[in-house]
CSV table of C-alpha atoms in Angstrom, one decimal:
chain,number,residue,atom,x,y,z
A,28,MET,CA,0.0,0.0,0.0
A,29,LYS,CA,2.8,2.4,0.9
A,30,LYS,CA,4.4,1.7,-2.4
A,31,ILE,CA,1.2,2.7,-4.3
A,32,THR,CA,0.6,5.9,-2.3
A,33,SER,CA,4.2,7.0,-2.8
A,34,SER,CA,4.2,6.4,-6.5
A,35,LEU,CA,4.1,9.3,-9.0
A,36,PRO,CA,0.9,8.2,-10.7
A,37,PHE,CA,-1.0,8.1,-7.4
A,38,ARG,CA,0.3,11.5,-6.3
A,39,LEU,CA,-0.7,13.0,-9.7
A,40,LEU,CA,-4.2,11.5,-9.6
A,41,LEU,CA,-4.6,12.7,-6.0
A,42,GLY,CA,-3.5,16.2,-7.0
A,43,VAL,CA,-6.2,16.2,-9.8
A,44,ILE,CA,-9.0,15.1,-7.4
A,45,LEU,CA,-8.0,17.4,-4.6
A,46,GLY,CA,-7.6,20.3,-7.0
A,47,ILE,CA,-11.1,19.9,-8.4
A,48,VAL,CA,-12.7,19.5,-4.9
A,49,ILE,CA,-10.9,22.5,-3.4
A,50,GLY,CA,-11.7,24.6,-6.4
A,51,GLN,CA,-15.4,24.0,-5.9
A,52,VAL,CA,-15.4,25.2,-2.3
A,53,SER,CA,-12.7,27.8,-2.2
A,54,GLY,CA,-13.4,31.5,-1.6
A,55,GLU,CA,-11.7,34.4,-3.3
A,56,GLY,CA,-9.2,34.8,-0.4
A,57,LEU,CA,-7.9,31.3,-0.6
A,58,MET,CA,-7.8,31.4,-4.4
A,59,HIS,CA,-5.5,34.5,-4.2
A,60,VAL,CA,-3.0,32.3,-2.4
A,61,ILE,CA,-3.5,29.3,-4.7
A,62,VAL,CA,-3.1,31.3,-7.9
A,63,THR,CA,0.0,33.0,-6.6
A,64,ILE,CA,1.7,29.7,-5.6
A,65,LYS,CA,0.6,28.1,-8.9
A,66,TYR,CA,2.2,31.0,-10.8
A,67,ILE,CA,5.5,30.6,-8.9
A,68,LEU,CA,5.7,26.9,-9.4
A,69,ASN,CA,5.0,27.3,-13.1
A,70,GLN,CA,7.9,29.8,-13.2
A,71,VAL,CA,10.2,27.3,-11.7
A,72,ILE,CA,9.2,24.5,-14.0
A,73,VAL,CA,9.3,26.7,-17.1
A,74,PHE,CA,12.8,27.9,-16.1
A,75,CYS,CA,14.1,24.4,-15.9
A,76,VAL,CA,12.8,23.4,-19.4
A,77,PRO,CA,15.6,24.9,-21.5
A,78,LEU,CA,18.2,23.4,-19.1
A,79,ILE,CA,16.6,19.9,-19.6
A,80,ILE,CA,16.6,20.3,-23.4
A,81,ILE,CA,20.3,21.4,-23.4
A,82,GLY,CA,21.3,18.8,-20.8
A,83,PHE,CA,19.9,15.9,-22.8
A,84,ILE,CA,19.9,16.7,-26.5
A,85,ALA,CA,23.4,18.2,-26.8
A,86,PRO,CA,25.2,15.3,-25.0
A,87,SER,CA,23.1,12.7,-26.9
A,88,ILE,CA,24.2,14.2,-30.2
A,89,THR,CA,27.9,14.1,-29.2
A,90,ARG,CA,27.5,10.4,-28.3
A,91,LEU,CA,26.1,9.6,-31.7
A,92,GLY,CA,29.3,10.8,-33.3
A,93,ASN,CA,29.3,10.8,-37.0
A,94,ASN,CA,25.8,9.5,-37.1
A,95,ALA,CA,24.4,12.7,-35.4
A,96,SER,CA,23.3,14.4,-38.6
A,97,LYS,CA,21.7,11.3,-39.9
A,98,MET,CA,19.7,10.6,-36.7
A,99,LEU,CA,18.6,14.2,-36.5
A,100,GLY,CA,17.2,14.1,-40.0
A,101,VAL,CA,15.4,10.8,-39.3
A,102,ALA,CA,13.9,12.2,-36.1
A,103,VAL,CA,12.6,15.4,-37.7
A,104,SER,CA,11.2,13.5,-40.7
A,105,ILE,CA,9.2,11.0,-38.7
A,106,ALA,CA,7.9,13.8,-36.4
A,107,TYR,CA,6.6,15.7,-39.4
A,108,ILE,CA,5.1,12.6,-41.0
A,109,SER,CA,3.3,11.7,-37.8
A,110,SER,CA,2.0,15.2,-37.4
A,111,ILE,CA,0.7,15.6,-41.0
A,112,GLY,CA,-0.6,12.1,-40.9
A,113,ALA,CA,-2.6,12.9,-37.8
A,114,ALA,CA,-3.9,16.1,-39.5
A,115,LEU,CA,-5.1,14.2,-42.6
A,116,PHE,CA,-6.7,11.5,-40.5
A,117,SER,CA,-8.5,14.1,-38.5
A,118,MET,CA,-9.6,15.9,-41.7
A,119,VAL,CA,-11.1,12.8,-43.2
A,120,ALA,CA,-12.9,12.1,-39.9
A,121,GLY,CA,-14.2,15.7,-39.9
A,122,TYR,CA,-15.8,15.4,-43.3
A,123,LEU,CA,-17.4,12.1,-42.3
A,124,ILE,CA,-18.7,13.0,-38.8
A,125,ILE,CA,-19.2,16.8,-38.4
A,126,PRO,CA,-22.1,17.1,-40.9
A,127,HIS,CA,-24.1,14.7,-38.6
A,128,LEU,CA,-23.4,16.6,-35.3
A,129,SER,CA,-25.6,19.1,-33.5
A,130,ILE,CA,-23.4,21.1,-31.3
A,131,ALA,CA,-24.4,23.9,-28.8
A,132,THR,CA,-22.0,26.8,-28.5
A,133,GLU,CA,-22.8,28.4,-25.1
A,134,VAL,CA,-19.4,29.4,-23.7
A,135,GLU,CA,-20.2,32.3,-21.4
A,136,GLY,CA,-20.5,32.5,-17.6
A,137,LEU,CA,-17.0,31.7,-16.3
A,138,LYS,CA,-15.9,33.0,-12.9
A,139,GLU,CA,-12.8,35.2,-13.1
A,140,LEU,CA,-9.8,34.0,-11.3
A,141,PRO,CA,-8.4,36.4,-8.6
A,142,GLU,CA,-5.2,38.3,-9.3
A,143,ILE,CA,-2.0,36.9,-7.9
A,144,VAL,CA,-0.8,38.4,-4.6
A,145,PHE,CA,2.6,39.2,-5.9
A,146,GLN,CA,4.4,38.4,-9.2
A,147,LEU,CA,7.7,36.5,-8.9
A,148,ASP,CA,9.0,36.3,-12.5
A,149,ILE,CA,11.8,33.8,-13.1
A,150,PRO,CA,12.8,34.3,-16.8
A,151,GLN,CA,14.3,31.4,-18.7
A,152,ILE,CA,17.9,31.6,-19.6
A,153,MET,CA,16.7,31.4,-23.2
A,154,PRO,CA,13.4,30.6,-25.0
A,155,VAL,CA,12.5,26.9,-25.5
A,156,MET,CA,13.1,27.0,-29.3
A,157,SER,CA,16.4,28.8,-28.8
A,158,ALA,CA,17.5,26.1,-26.4
A,159,LEU,CA,16.5,23.4,-28.9
A,160,ILE,CA,18.4,25.0,-31.8
A,161,PHE,CA,21.4,25.8,-29.5
A,162,SER,CA,21.5,22.1,-28.3
A,163,LEU,CA,21.4,20.8,-31.9
A,164,LEU,CA,24.1,23.2,-33.2
A,165,LEU,CA,26.3,22.7,-30.1
A,166,GLY,CA,26.1,19.0,-30.3
A,167,LEU,CA,26.7,18.8,-34.0
A,168,ALA,CA,29.6,21.3,-33.9
A,169,ALA,CA,31.2,19.4,-31.0
A,170,THR,CA,31.0,16.2,-33.0
A,171,TRP,CA,32.3,17.8,-36.2
A,172,THR,CA,35.3,19.4,-34.4
A,173,LYS,CA,35.8,16.4,-32.0
A,174,ALA,CA,35.8,18.8,-29.1
A,175,ARG,CA,36.6,16.5,-26.2
A,176,VAL,CA,36.6,19.1,-23.5
A,177,ILE,CA,33.1,20.4,-24.5
A,178,THR,CA,31.9,16.8,-24.8
A,179,ASP,CA,33.0,16.1,-21.3
A,180,VAL,CA,31.4,19.3,-20.0
A,181,LEU,CA,28.1,18.4,-21.6
A,182,GLU,CA,28.2,14.9,-20.0
A,183,GLU,CA,28.8,16.5,-16.6
A,184,PHE,CA,26.1,19.1,-17.2
A,185,GLN,CA,23.6,16.3,-18.0
A,186,GLN,CA,24.2,14.8,-14.6
A,187,ILE,CA,23.6,18.2,-13.0
A,188,VAL,CA,20.3,18.6,-14.9
A,189,LEU,CA,19.3,15.0,-13.8
A,190,SER,CA,19.7,16.0,-10.2
A,191,VAL,CA,17.6,19.1,-10.7
A,192,VAL,CA,14.9,17.0,-12.4
A,193,THR,CA,14.7,14.3,-9.8
A,194,LYS,CA,15.0,16.6,-6.7
A,195,VAL,CA,13.1,19.7,-7.9
A,196,VAL,CA,10.9,19.3,-10.9
A,197,ILE,CA,9.3,15.9,-10.2
A,198,PRO,CA,8.5,16.6,-6.5
A,199,ILE,CA,6.7,19.9,-7.3
A,200,LEU,CA,4.7,18.5,-10.3
A,201,PRO,CA,1.8,17.0,-8.2
A,202,VAL,CA,1.4,20.3,-6.3
A,203,PHE,CA,1.4,22.3,-9.5
A,204,ILE,CA,-1.1,20.0,-11.1
A,205,ALA,CA,-3.4,20.2,-8.1
A,206,PHE,CA,-3.4,24.0,-8.2
A,207,THR,CA,-4.0,24.0,-11.9
A,208,PHE,CA,-7.1,21.8,-11.6
A,209,CYS,CA,-8.2,23.9,-8.6
A,210,ALA,CA,-8.1,27.0,-10.8
A,211,LEU,CA,-10.0,25.3,-13.6
A,212,SER,CA,-12.6,24.1,-11.1
A,213,TYR,CA,-13.0,27.5,-9.4
A,214,GLU,CA,-13.5,29.5,-12.7
A,215,GLY,CA,-16.0,26.9,-14.0
A,216,THR,CA,-14.1,25.4,-16.9
A,217,ILE,CA,-14.7,21.9,-15.5
A,218,THR,CA,-18.4,22.4,-14.8
A,219,LYS,CA,-19.6,24.9,-17.4
A,220,GLN,CA,-17.4,24.9,-20.5
A,221,LEU,CA,-16.6,21.2,-20.9
A,222,PRO,CA,-20.2,20.1,-21.6
A,223,VAL,CA,-20.5,22.6,-24.4
A,224,PHE,CA,-18.4,20.6,-26.8
A,225,ILE,CA,-18.5,17.3,-25.1
A,226,GLN,CA,-19.3,15.4,-28.3
A,227,VAL,CA,-16.4,16.9,-30.1
A,228,VAL,CA,-14.0,16.4,-27.3
A,229,VAL,CA,-14.9,12.7,-27.0
A,230,ILE,CA,-14.6,12.2,-30.7
A,231,VAL,CA,-11.1,13.9,-30.7
A,232,MET,CA,-10.0,11.8,-27.7
A,233,ILE,CA,-11.0,8.6,-29.6
A,234,GLY,CA,-9.0,9.9,-32.5
A,235,HIS,CA,-6.0,10.3,-30.2
A,236,TYR,CA,-6.1,6.7,-29.1
A,237,ILE,CA,-6.5,5.4,-32.6
A,238,TRP,CA,-3.5,7.5,-33.7
A,239,MET,CA,-1.4,6.4,-30.8
A,240,ALA,CA,-2.3,2.7,-31.5
A,241,LEU,CA,-1.2,3.2,-35.1
A,242,LEU,CA,2.1,4.8,-34.1
A,243,TYR,CA,2.9,2.0,-31.7
A,244,ALA,CA,1.9,-0.6,-34.2
A,245,ILE,CA,4.3,0.9,-36.8
A,246,GLY,CA,7.0,1.4,-34.2
A,247,GLY,CA,6.7,-2.2,-33.1
A,248,ALA,CA,6.6,-3.6,-36.6
A,249,TYR,CA,9.7,-1.5,-37.7
A,250,SER,CA,11.8,-2.2,-34.6
A,251,GLY,CA,10.7,-5.8,-34.2
A,252,LYS,CA,10.0,-5.1,-30.5
A,253,ASN,CA,6.7,-5.5,-28.5
A,254,PRO,CA,5.2,-2.0,-28.2
A,255,MET,CA,3.3,-3.0,-25.0
A,256,ASP,CA,6.7,-3.0,-23.2
A,257,VAL,CA,6.8,0.7,-23.8
A,258,ILE,CA,3.1,1.6,-23.4
A,259,LYS,CA,2.8,-0.1,-20.0
A,260,ASN,CA,5.4,2.4,-18.6
A,261,TYR,CA,3.8,5.6,-20.0
A,262,GLY,CA,1.0,6.0,-17.5
A,263,PRO,CA,2.8,8.6,-15.3
A,264,ALA,CA,3.8,10.6,-18.4
A,265,TYR,CA,0.2,10.6,-19.7
A,266,ILE,CA,-1.3,11.7,-16.4
A,267,THR,CA,1.4,14.4,-16.0
A,268,ALA,CA,0.7,15.7,-19.5
A,269,VAL,CA,-3.0,15.9,-18.7
A,270,GLY,CA,-2.2,18.1,-15.7
A,271,THR,CA,0.5,20.3,-17.1
A,272,MET,CA,-0.9,20.7,-20.6
A,273,SER,CA,2.7,21.0,-21.7
A,274,SER,CA,5.0,18.6,-23.5
A,275,ALA,CA,8.0,20.6,-22.3
A,276,ALA,CA,6.8,20.6,-18.6
A,277,THR,CA,6.2,16.8,-18.8
A,278,LEU,CA,9.6,16.1,-20.2
A,279,ALA,CA,11.2,15.0,-16.9
A,280,VAL,CA,8.5,12.4,-16.3
A,281,ALA,CA,8.5,11.3,-19.9
A,282,LEU,CA,12.2,10.6,-19.7
A,283,ARG,CA,11.8,8.5,-16.6
A,284,CYS,CA,9.0,6.5,-18.3
A,285,ALA,CA,11.0,5.9,-21.4
A,286,LYS,CA,14.1,4.9,-19.4
A,287,LYS,CA,12.0,2.0,-17.9
A,288,SER,CA,11.0,0.8,-21.4
A,289,GLN,CA,13.9,-1.5,-22.1
A,290,PRO,CA,14.8,-3.4,-24.3
A,291,PRO,CA,12.4,-1.8,-26.8
A,292,LEU,CA,14.0,1.6,-26.3
A,293,ARG,CA,17.8,2.2,-26.2
A,294,ASP,CA,19.1,4.6,-23.6
A,295,ASP,CA,21.0,6.6,-26.1
A,296,MET,CA,17.9,6.9,-28.4
A,297,VAL,CA,15.8,7.9,-25.4
A,298,ASP,CA,18.2,10.7,-24.3
A,299,PHE,CA,18.3,12.0,-27.9
A,300,GLY,CA,14.7,11.4,-29.0
A,301,ILE,CA,12.4,12.2,-26.1
A,302,PRO,CA,13.6,15.8,-25.4
A,303,LEU,CA,13.6,16.5,-29.2
A,304,PHE,CA,10.2,15.0,-29.8
A,305,ALA,CA,8.8,16.9,-26.8
A,306,ASN,CA,9.3,20.1,-28.9
A,307,ILE,CA,8.7,19.0,-32.5
A,308,HIS,CA,6.2,16.1,-32.3
A,309,LEU,CA,2.7,17.4,-31.6
A,310,CYS,CA,0.5,14.9,-33.3
A,311,GLY,CA,-2.3,15.0,-30.7
A,312,SER,CA,-2.5,18.8,-30.8
A,313,VAL,CA,-2.5,18.8,-34.6
A,314,LEU,CA,-5.2,16.2,-34.8
A,315,THR,CA,-7.3,18.2,-32.3
A,316,GLU,CA,-6.9,21.5,-34.1
A,317,VAL,CA,-7.9,20.2,-37.5
A,318,PHE,CA,-11.1,18.7,-36.2
A,319,PHE,CA,-11.9,21.7,-34.1
A,320,VAL,CA,-11.4,24.3,-36.9
A,321,MET,CA,-13.7,22.3,-39.2
A,322,THR,CA,-16.3,22.1,-36.4
A,323,ILE,CA,-16.1,25.8,-35.6
A,324,SER,CA,-16.3,26.7,-39.3
A,325,LYS,CA,-19.5,24.7,-39.6
A,326,ILE,CA,-21.0,26.3,-36.5
A,327,LEU,CA,-20.1,30.0,-37.3
A,328,TYR,CA,-20.0,30.1,-41.0
A,329,GLY,CA,-22.3,27.3,-42.0
A,330,TYR,CA,-19.9,25.3,-44.0
A,331,ILE,CA,-16.8,23.1,-43.7
A,332,PRO,CA,-13.7,24.4,-45.6
A,333,SER,CA,-13.0,22.8,-49.0
A,334,THR,CA,-10.8,19.8,-49.4
A,335,GLY,CA,-8.1,21.9,-51.1
A,336,THR,CA,-8.1,24.5,-48.3
A,337,MET,CA,-7.9,21.8,-45.6
A,338,LEU,CA,-5.0,20.0,-47.4
A,339,LEU,CA,-3.1,23.3,-47.5
A,340,PHE,CA,-3.9,24.0,-43.9
A,341,CYS,CA,-2.8,20.4,-42.8
A,342,ALA,CA,0.5,20.6,-44.8
A,343,LEU,CA,1.4,24.0,-43.3
A,344,LEU,CA,0.2,23.0,-39.8
A,345,GLY,CA,2.6,20.1,-39.8
A,346,VAL,CA,5.5,22.5,-40.3
A,347,PHE,CA,4.2,25.0,-37.7
A,348,ALA,CA,3.9,22.1,-35.2
A,349,ILE,CA,7.6,21.4,-35.5
A,350,GLY,CA,8.4,25.0,-34.6
A,351,ALA,CA,5.6,25.4,-32.0
A,352,PRO,CA,6.7,25.5,-28.3
A,353,GLY,CA,5.7,22.5,-26.3
A,354,VAL,CA,3.8,24.6,-23.8
A,355,PRO,CA,0.0,24.9,-23.1
A,356,GLY,CA,-1.7,26.0,-26.3
A,357,GLY,CA,1.6,26.2,-28.2
A,358,THR,CA,0.3,24.6,-31.4
A,359,VAL,CA,-2.8,26.7,-31.8
A,360,MET,CA,-1.0,29.9,-30.8
A,361,ALA,CA,1.8,29.3,-33.4
A,362,SER,CA,-0.8,28.6,-36.1
A,363,LEU,CA,-3.2,31.5,-35.5
A,364,GLY,CA,-1.8,33.0,-38.7
A,365,LEU,CA,-3.0,29.9,-40.6
A,366,ILE,CA,-6.4,30.0,-39.0
A,367,THR,CA,-7.0,33.5,-40.0
A,368,GLY,CA,-5.1,33.5,-43.3
A,369,VAL,CA,-5.8,30.1,-44.8
A,370,LEU,CA,-9.3,29.4,-43.3
A,371,GLY,CA,-10.4,33.1,-43.0
A,372,PHE,CA,-11.6,33.0,-39.4
A,373,ASN,CA,-12.6,36.3,-37.9
A,374,GLU,CA,-12.1,37.4,-34.3
A,375,THR,CA,-15.1,35.4,-33.1
A,376,GLY,CA,-13.9,32.3,-34.8
A,377,THR,CA,-10.4,32.7,-33.4
A,378,ALA,CA,-11.7,33.3,-29.9
A,379,LEU,CA,-13.9,30.3,-30.0
A,380,MET,CA,-11.1,28.2,-31.4
A,381,LEU,CA,-8.8,29.2,-28.5
A,382,THR,CA,-11.6,28.4,-26.0
A,383,ILE,CA,-12.5,24.9,-27.3
A,384,PHE,CA,-8.8,24.0,-27.8
A,385,ALA,CA,-8.1,24.9,-24.2
A,386,LEU,CA,-10.9,22.5,-23.0
A,387,GLN,CA,-9.0,19.4,-24.2
A,388,ASP,CA,-5.4,20.7,-24.6
A,389,SER,CA,-4.4,18.4,-21.8
A,390,PHE,CA,-5.5,15.3,-23.7
A,391,GLY,CA,-3.9,16.4,-26.9
A,392,THR,CA,-0.6,17.0,-25.0
A,393,ALA,CA,-0.9,13.5,-23.5
A,394,CYS,CA,-1.2,12.1,-27.0
A,395,ASN,CA,1.9,14.0,-28.0
A,396,VAL,CA,3.9,12.8,-25.1
A,397,THR,CA,2.8,9.2,-25.3
A,398,GLY,CA,3.4,9.2,-29.1
A,399,ASP,CA,7.0,10.2,-28.5
A,400,GLY,CA,7.6,6.7,-27.2
A,401,ALA,CA,6.5,5.2,-30.5
A,402,LEU,CA,8.8,7.5,-32.5
A,403,THR,CA,11.7,6.6,-30.2
A,404,MET,CA,11.0,2.9,-31.0
A,405,ILE,CA,11.4,3.8,-34.7
A,406,LEU,CA,14.6,5.6,-33.9
A,407,THR,CA,15.9,2.6,-32.0
A,408,GLY,CA,14.9,0.3,-34.9
A,409,PHE,CA,16.7,2.6,-37.4
A,410,ALA,CA,19.8,2.7,-35.3
A,411,GLU,CA,20.0,-1.1,-35.0
A,412,LYS,CA,19.2,-1.6,-38.7
A,413,HIS,CA,22.0,0.7,-39.7
A,414,GLY,CA,24.6,-0.5,-37.3
A,415,ILE,CA,24.7,2.5,-35.1
A,416,LYS,CA,26.4,1.3,-31.9
A,417,ARG,CA,24.7,1.7,-28.5
A,418,GLN,CA,26.3,4.5,-26.5
A,419,LYS,CA,26.9,3.8,-22.8
A,420,ILE,CA,25.0,6.1,-20.6
A,421,GLU,CA,24.9,6.6,-16.9
A,422,SER,CA,21.5,8.0,-15.9
A,423,GLY,CA,19.7,8.6,-12.6
A,424,LEU,CA,16.2,8.7,-14.0
């Protein structure tokens, strides 16, 4: 019993339940405190994200040696293929299902969250995408120049980041998730907004599971390994993603889950692939956005965009997803230009899109994070098929 109660999944679920209950009974005074603490915890987590990216991706690239450029190309390619595949799958489902739905659109009446008591800003050392590009260039350049000193420094830096993850990030995650759900419960998102698009959200979630099953089937077939050996370890990452609504903020837990998934996943591929995919593989968010824009177009404008328009939107959205930050709402925020430019949404359509996307962003993020394990299986299979030797890694996760 003690082992269960001390486990990360139990603490995460407990945080969700307590957050919802407390949010329903809290007064404005208590919410001032909760919102303030939630803001500070979020600042700490967000600050650590670039450090995690640099600490894992750059050393992983140096370990790959001359194979670094090849592996990076493969990783980006399969992330794009997965994202655009999810978009096309969602588009087809939209044309088949949306005309038969009758959806209400009442989204008013939310209670406003109190302001934070004081604002403690902890700026990142650099933006997430800057950290990602810096890690890639640093790792590749160190490999090309055979810079042994920098390579050793990166290895030591990774151990420092591991310590930060295990002793700071993971312990505060359940508290942060509890306060997040408390805020959602207090303002009424849980009780008022969710039922508005319940049909659409359920359909999208089913789409998530179908796409994840397809990814793991492909990953298992290509690598020759049993995908269930990976899926069974991804529960904590899925639950964390539901609470954080951020692939980047879930990175620490996703790494721990992937590390347990051996032999299907190689350690060196995990350290390289999981942090990278957390920022460029957003299949669940893309799938969600495509279905939602088609639904909102039908609701507000009375029609679903043409096939040609949707194909263009999906192709560009796949590119935007690679560059979108793995933070709450990152995909839809990065693609607002596509929503207004390609689909012609006005301010009302854009606002409604942001609202409904926020209702299920947590589940789209969970699909993104869980799907990363499947793509890492493909990377592992590619490395083994092309004779890329396993790199010895000492990890505390």
